[in-house]
Amino acid sequence: MKKFIHCITALLLFTIAVHAEVKLPRLVSNGMVLQRDQNVKIWGWADIGESITLTFKNKKYTTKAGSDHKWTINIEPQQAGGPFHMQINNIDLQDLLIGDVWLCSGQSNMEATMGRPNIKANYPQIIEQSNYPMIRQFLVKRDMAFNPIPDVSSDNGWVSASPQTVLSFSAVAYFFAKDLYEKYKVPIGIIHSSVGGTPAQSWVNSESLKTFPDYDKVAQKLKDTAEVARILNEHQLKSKAWYKSIKEDDLGINEKWFLTPYQDAANWQEIASLAQLTEKIKTPKYGSIWFKTELNVPEHLAGKAASLSLGIMQTQDETYLNGQKIGAINSGYTNRNYPIKPGILKAGKNSITIRLISPTNAIAFNPKNSYQLKFSDDSIPLNGTWKFKSGIETAVLPRGNGLSGHSPTAYYYAMIKPLSDYSIKGITWYQGESNTPKPEQYQALLTSLINTWREDWQQANLPFLFVQLANYSSTGIEPLHSNWALLREAQMKTLKTPHTAMAVIHDIGEKDDIHPANKLDVGKRLALAAERVAYHENLVFSGPIYKSAKIQDKQIYVSFDHIGTGLKCVGEKLNLFSISADGKEFVPAQAKIVGKQVVVWNDAITKPIAVRYAWADSPDGANLYNNEGLPASSFKSN
């Protein structure tokens, strides 16, 4: 995680800048997409009383900077089109478009880019054909603040989609924008502001947390800039000491384990595959662990150029072949494909050594990894036994800069509030995984977030579209008490808030990957929701949503909203319905579609009182849809 810009420093630099010249927010820049059919606000800062003249489409607008150095000009609603240019005093802005602007926010599944390995591998043709100059993304740089700041950070500003640039686009946001562009043929702007691993409470203001005393207490503490400075300094010292120890005290570095032959690693532990590491090491380990294996290279491949494919690792690695370092990457989302120069591989046994280093993530390997040595026309699998040994074991180092990504209000003040003067069409939100430890809080948090953001944009009916959690089970074993199901229910209940919609995706995730590769269908389902809620199309945009349950004798009749042209079972019979006689213990039940309802029963239960559907962390096999092909949300009736 990159270091965050300290608020005090940012404010100081900002103060100096506004006294030097007219300054624009980073959103107001070359290539920007302005919202059509709404008043367009253009703002910035200048010396007190300085005159500002804005020229746009042959019309002039004037104002003066106020006592707070800020100035604002409102442009009347405009029709879609472009490119245009805009002159603000001596600043010339080029290549401007007018269309629809969407704020896309959340945690890692919204943050995941088209260039992430599992996503990139899924869509090579789409990436190759992604030349859409009318689709543009403004990527908000990750930052933290606990008091209001004037502007966001961004490295590249507005960027048009092309095969080269689309790899840095949010995949969900891109597919969402692409569907809208292809339907409405107007420019689509994406303001992408997401941070992986963050909970909802870090995306709201302090006023929203008054009903959450634990969060409010932390938020109030972090309003103290001196306390924030103390935390930053303390973390800097800890971080410096941690990396100094990793460099100087690692036994593997001091003893040069990368040169140790495989057969001489006699006192190392063994595992049949790297995926078994977490089974062998029950307690999470931080610091460094060394891994070693050997492979046989036949005579005809010796000395040839090749690449060592090691898949994704959850942290930083250093990789050696026959004692020579061939690569190192510090990322949990990047495939390792290290080139091997001619002459390094030898006939017979070759030694591969990996040093994994982690200050924050427990050392582990991705279970989906495939390990092999690749040649231009051949390959050798790395399917032999691995040996491993700890180089140094340390305490976990707090993430980022010592200020937790879970800190209440952390990203609201830095990455949302400064955007709120910019007119938008609506918001898409993909988040929830980090709130599963306390699902009972989520409906109130998400509702508060929606209301707060609508107040910020001064649009009471601002469309807000969100993604329900995908199917996922970290252990592969379904718990008796499913926090993921409870959080999905909280998301479903948030639909009570007007002008919202939810994309159900528990049928397109991956049970063993919290970051599933299928982002295309997520974007499509969000786009359908947008077409209904934001563009007022008369279409089916949601799968069946639980409405009510009526008990008749031994059966429960379940009614739904959003059945479209009818309910549909994908398969021979409905799965994952369960029924209860006491509201606590649920047993599998039979279910069938009868007209516009689903009838549920279990012959052993004569007086049922409650029903559930797809109630699991990973409800694989859930197969109730509407005829339009959209899945029903999981639910419980009690």
Coordinates of N, CA and C in Angstrom, one line a residue, residues 189-273:
G189 N -18.6 8.8 -18.3 CA -17.5 9.0 -17.5 C -17.6 8.2 -16.2
I190 N -16.5 7.6 -15.8 CA -16.4 6.8 -14.6 C -15.5 7.6 -13.6
I191 N -16.0 7.9 -12.4 CA -15.1 8.4 -11.4 C -14.9 7.2 -10.5
H192 N -13.7 6.6 -10.5 CA -13.4 5.4 -9.8 C -12.7 5.7 -8.5
S193 N -13.4 5.4 -7.4 CA -12.8 5.7 -6.0 C -13.1 4.5 -5.1
S194 N -12.1 3.6 -5.1 CA -12.3 2.4 -4.3 C -11.0 2.0 -3.6
V195 N -11.1 1.3 -2.5 CA -9.9 0.8 -1.8 C -10.2 -0.6 -1.3
G196 N -9.4 -1.6 -1.6 CA -9.6 -2.9 -1.2 C -9.5 -3.1 0.3
G197 N -10.3 -4.0 0.8 CA -10.3 -4.4 2.2 C -10.9 -3.4 3.2
T198 N -11.7 -2.5 2.6 CA -12.3 -1.4 3.5 C -13.8 -1.7 3.8
P199 N -14.2 -1.4 5.1 CA -15.6 -1.6 5.5 C -16.4 -0.3 5.2
A200 N -17.7 -0.4 5.3 CA -18.6 0.7 5.0 C -18.3 1.9 5.9
Q201 N -18.0 1.6 7.1 CA -17.8 2.8 8.1 C -16.6 3.7 7.7
S202 N -15.7 3.2 6.9 CA -14.6 4.1 6.5 C -15.0 5.0 5.3
W203 N -16.2 4.8 4.8 CA -16.7 5.6 3.7 C -17.8 6.6 4.0
V204 N -18.0 6.8 5.3 CA -19.1 7.8 5.7 C -18.4 8.9 6.6
N205 N -19.2 10.0 6.8 CA -18.6 11.0 7.7 C -18.9 10.7 9.2
S206 N -18.3 11.5 10.0 CA -18.4 11.3 11.5 C -19.8 11.4 12.0
E207 N -20.6 12.3 11.3 CA -22.0 12.5 11.8 C -22.8 11.3 11.6
S208 N -22.4 10.5 10.6 CA -23.2 9.2 10.3 C -22.9 8.1 11.3
L209 N -21.9 8.3 12.1 CA -21.5 7.2 13.1 C -22.0 7.5 14.5
K210 N -22.8 8.5 14.7 CA -23.3 8.8 16.1 C -24.0 7.6 16.7
T211 N -24.7 6.8 15.9 CA -25.4 5.6 16.4 C -24.5 4.4 16.6
F212 N -23.3 4.5 16.2 CA -22.3 3.4 16.4 C -21.2 3.9 17.3
P213 N -21.4 3.8 18.6 CA -20.4 4.4 19.6 C -19.0 4.0 19.4
D214 N -18.8 2.7 19.1 CA -17.4 2.2 19.0 C -16.7 2.9 17.8
Y215 N -17.4 3.1 16.7 CA -16.8 3.7 15.5 C -16.7 5.2 15.8
D216 N -17.7 5.8 16.4 CA -17.7 7.2 16.6 C -16.5 7.6 17.5
K217 N -16.2 6.8 18.5 CA -15.1 7.1 19.4 C -13.8 7.2 18.7
V218 N -13.6 6.2 17.7 CA -12.3 6.3 17.0 C -12.3 7.5 16.0
A219 N -13.5 7.7 15.4 CA -13.5 8.8 14.4 C -13.2 10.2 15.1
Q220 N -13.7 10.4 16.3 CA -13.5 11.6 17.0 C -12.0 11.7 17.4
K221 N -11.4 10.6 17.8 CA -10.0 10.6 18.2 C -9.1 11.0 17.0
L222 N -9.5 10.5 15.8 CA -8.7 10.7 14.7 C -8.9 12.1 14.0
K223 N -9.8 12.9 14.5 CA -10.0 14.2 14.1 C -8.8 15.1 14.6
D224 N -8.2 14.6 15.7 CA -7.0 15.3 16.3 C -5.8 15.1 15.4
T225 N -5.4 16.2 14.7 CA -4.3 16.0 13.7 C -3.0 15.7 14.4
A226 N -2.8 16.1 15.7 CA -1.6 15.7 16.5 C -1.6 14.2 16.7
E227 N -2.7 13.6 17.0 CA -2.8 12.2 17.2 C -2.5 11.4 16.0
V228 N -3.0 11.9 14.8 CA -2.7 11.3 13.6 C -1.2 11.4 13.3
A229 N -0.6 12.5 13.5 CA 0.9 12.7 13.3 C 1.6 11.7 14.2
R230 N 1.2 11.5 15.4 CA 1.9 10.6 16.4 C 1.8 9.2 15.8
I231 N 0.7 8.8 15.3 CA 0.5 7.4 14.8 C 1.4 7.2 13.5
L232 N 1.4 8.2 12.7 CA 2.3 8.1 11.5 C 3.7 8.0 11.8
N233 N 4.2 8.8 12.8 CA 5.6 8.8 13.2 C 5.9 7.4 13.8
E234 N 5.0 6.9 14.7 CA 5.3 5.7 15.4 C 5.4 4.5 14.4
H235 N 4.5 4.5 13.3 CA 4.5 3.5 12.3 C 5.8 3.6 11.5
Q236 N 6.2 4.8 11.2 CA 7.4 4.9 10.4 C 8.6 4.3 11.1
L237 N 8.7 4.5 12.4 CA 9.8 3.9 13.2 C 9.7 2.4 13.2
K238 N 8.4 1.9 13.4 CA 8.2 0.4 13.4 C 8.6 -0.2 12.1
S239 N 8.1 0.5 11.0 CA 8.4 0.0 9.7 C 9.9 -0.1 9.4
K240 N 10.6 1.0 9.7 CA 12.0 1.0 9.5 C 12.7 -0.1 10.2
A241 N 12.3 -0.3 11.5 CA 12.9 -1.4 12.3 C 12.6 -2.8 11.7
W242 N 11.4 -2.9 11.2 CA 10.9 -4.2 10.6 C 11.8 -4.6 9.4
Y243 N 11.9 -3.7 8.5 CA 12.6 -4.0 7.2 C 14.1 -4.1 7.5
K244 N 14.6 -3.4 8.5 CA 16.0 -3.5 8.8 C 16.3 -4.9 9.4
S245 N 15.4 -5.4 10.2 CA 15.5 -6.8 10.7 C 15.4 -7.8 9.6
I246 N 14.5 -7.6 8.7 CA 14.3 -8.6 7.6 C 15.6 -8.6 6.7
K247 N 16.2 -7.5 6.6 CA 17.5 -7.5 5.8 C 18.7 -8.0 6.5
E248 N 18.8 -7.7 7.8 CA 20.0 -8.1 8.5 C 19.9 -9.3 9.3
D249 N 18.7 -9.7 9.8 CA 18.6 -10.9 10.7 C 18.0 -12.1 10.1
D250 N 17.7 -12.1 8.8 CA 17.2 -13.3 8.2 C 18.3 -14.3 8.1
L251 N 18.1 -15.5 8.7 CA 19.1 -16.5 8.7 C 19.4 -17.0 7.3
G252 N 18.3 -17.0 6.5 CA 18.5 -17.5 5.1 C 19.4 -16.5 4.3
I253 N 19.3 -15.2 4.6 CA 20.1 -14.3 3.9 C 21.6 -14.4 4.4
N254 N 21.7 -14.5 5.7 CA 23.1 -14.6 6.3 C 23.8 -15.9 5.9
E255 N 23.0 -16.9 5.7 CA 23.7 -18.2 5.4 C 23.6 -18.5 3.9
K256 N 23.0 -17.6 3.1 CA 22.9 -17.8 1.7 C 22.2 -19.1 1.3
W257 N 20.9 -19.2 1.8 CA 20.2 -20.5 1.5 C 19.9 -20.6 0.0
F258 N 19.9 -19.5 -0.7 CA 19.6 -19.6 -2.2 C 20.7 -20.4 -2.9
L259 N 21.9 -20.6 -2.2 CA 22.9 -21.4 -2.8 C 22.9 -22.8 -2.2
T260 N 22.1 -23.1 -1.2 CA 22.1 -24.4 -0.6 C 21.5 -25.4 -1.6
P261 N 22.2 -26.5 -1.9 CA 21.6 -27.5 -2.8 C 20.4 -28.2 -2.1
Y262 N 19.5 -28.6 -2.9 CA 18.2 -29.2 -2.4 C 18.6 -30.4 -1.4
Q263 N 19.5 -31.2 -1.8 CA 19.8 -32.4 -1.0 C 20.5 -32.1 0.3
D264 N 21.0 -30.8 0.4 CA 21.7 -30.4 1.7 C 20.7 -29.8 2.6
A265 N 19.5 -29.6 2.2 CA 18.5 -28.9 3.1 C 17.8 -30.0 4.0
A266 N 18.7 -30.7 4.7 CA 18.2 -31.9 5.4 C 17.3 -31.6 6.6
N267 N 17.5 -30.4 7.2 CA 16.7 -30.1 8.4 C 15.6 -29.2 8.1
W268 N 15.2 -29.1 6.8 CA 14.0 -28.4 6.4 C 12.8 -29.3 6.5
Q269 N 11.6 -28.7 6.7 CA 10.4 -29.4 6.7 C 9.9 -29.7 5.2
E270 N 9.1 -30.7 5.0 CA 8.6 -31.0 3.7 C 7.1 -30.9 3.5
I271 N 6.7 -30.5 2.3 CA 5.3 -30.6 1.9 C 5.2 -31.1 0.5
A272 N 4.1 -31.8 0.2 CA 4.0 -32.3 -1.1 C 3.7 -31.3 -2.2
S273 N 3.0 -30.2 -1.8 CA 2.8 -29.1 -2.7 C 2.7 -27.8 -1.8

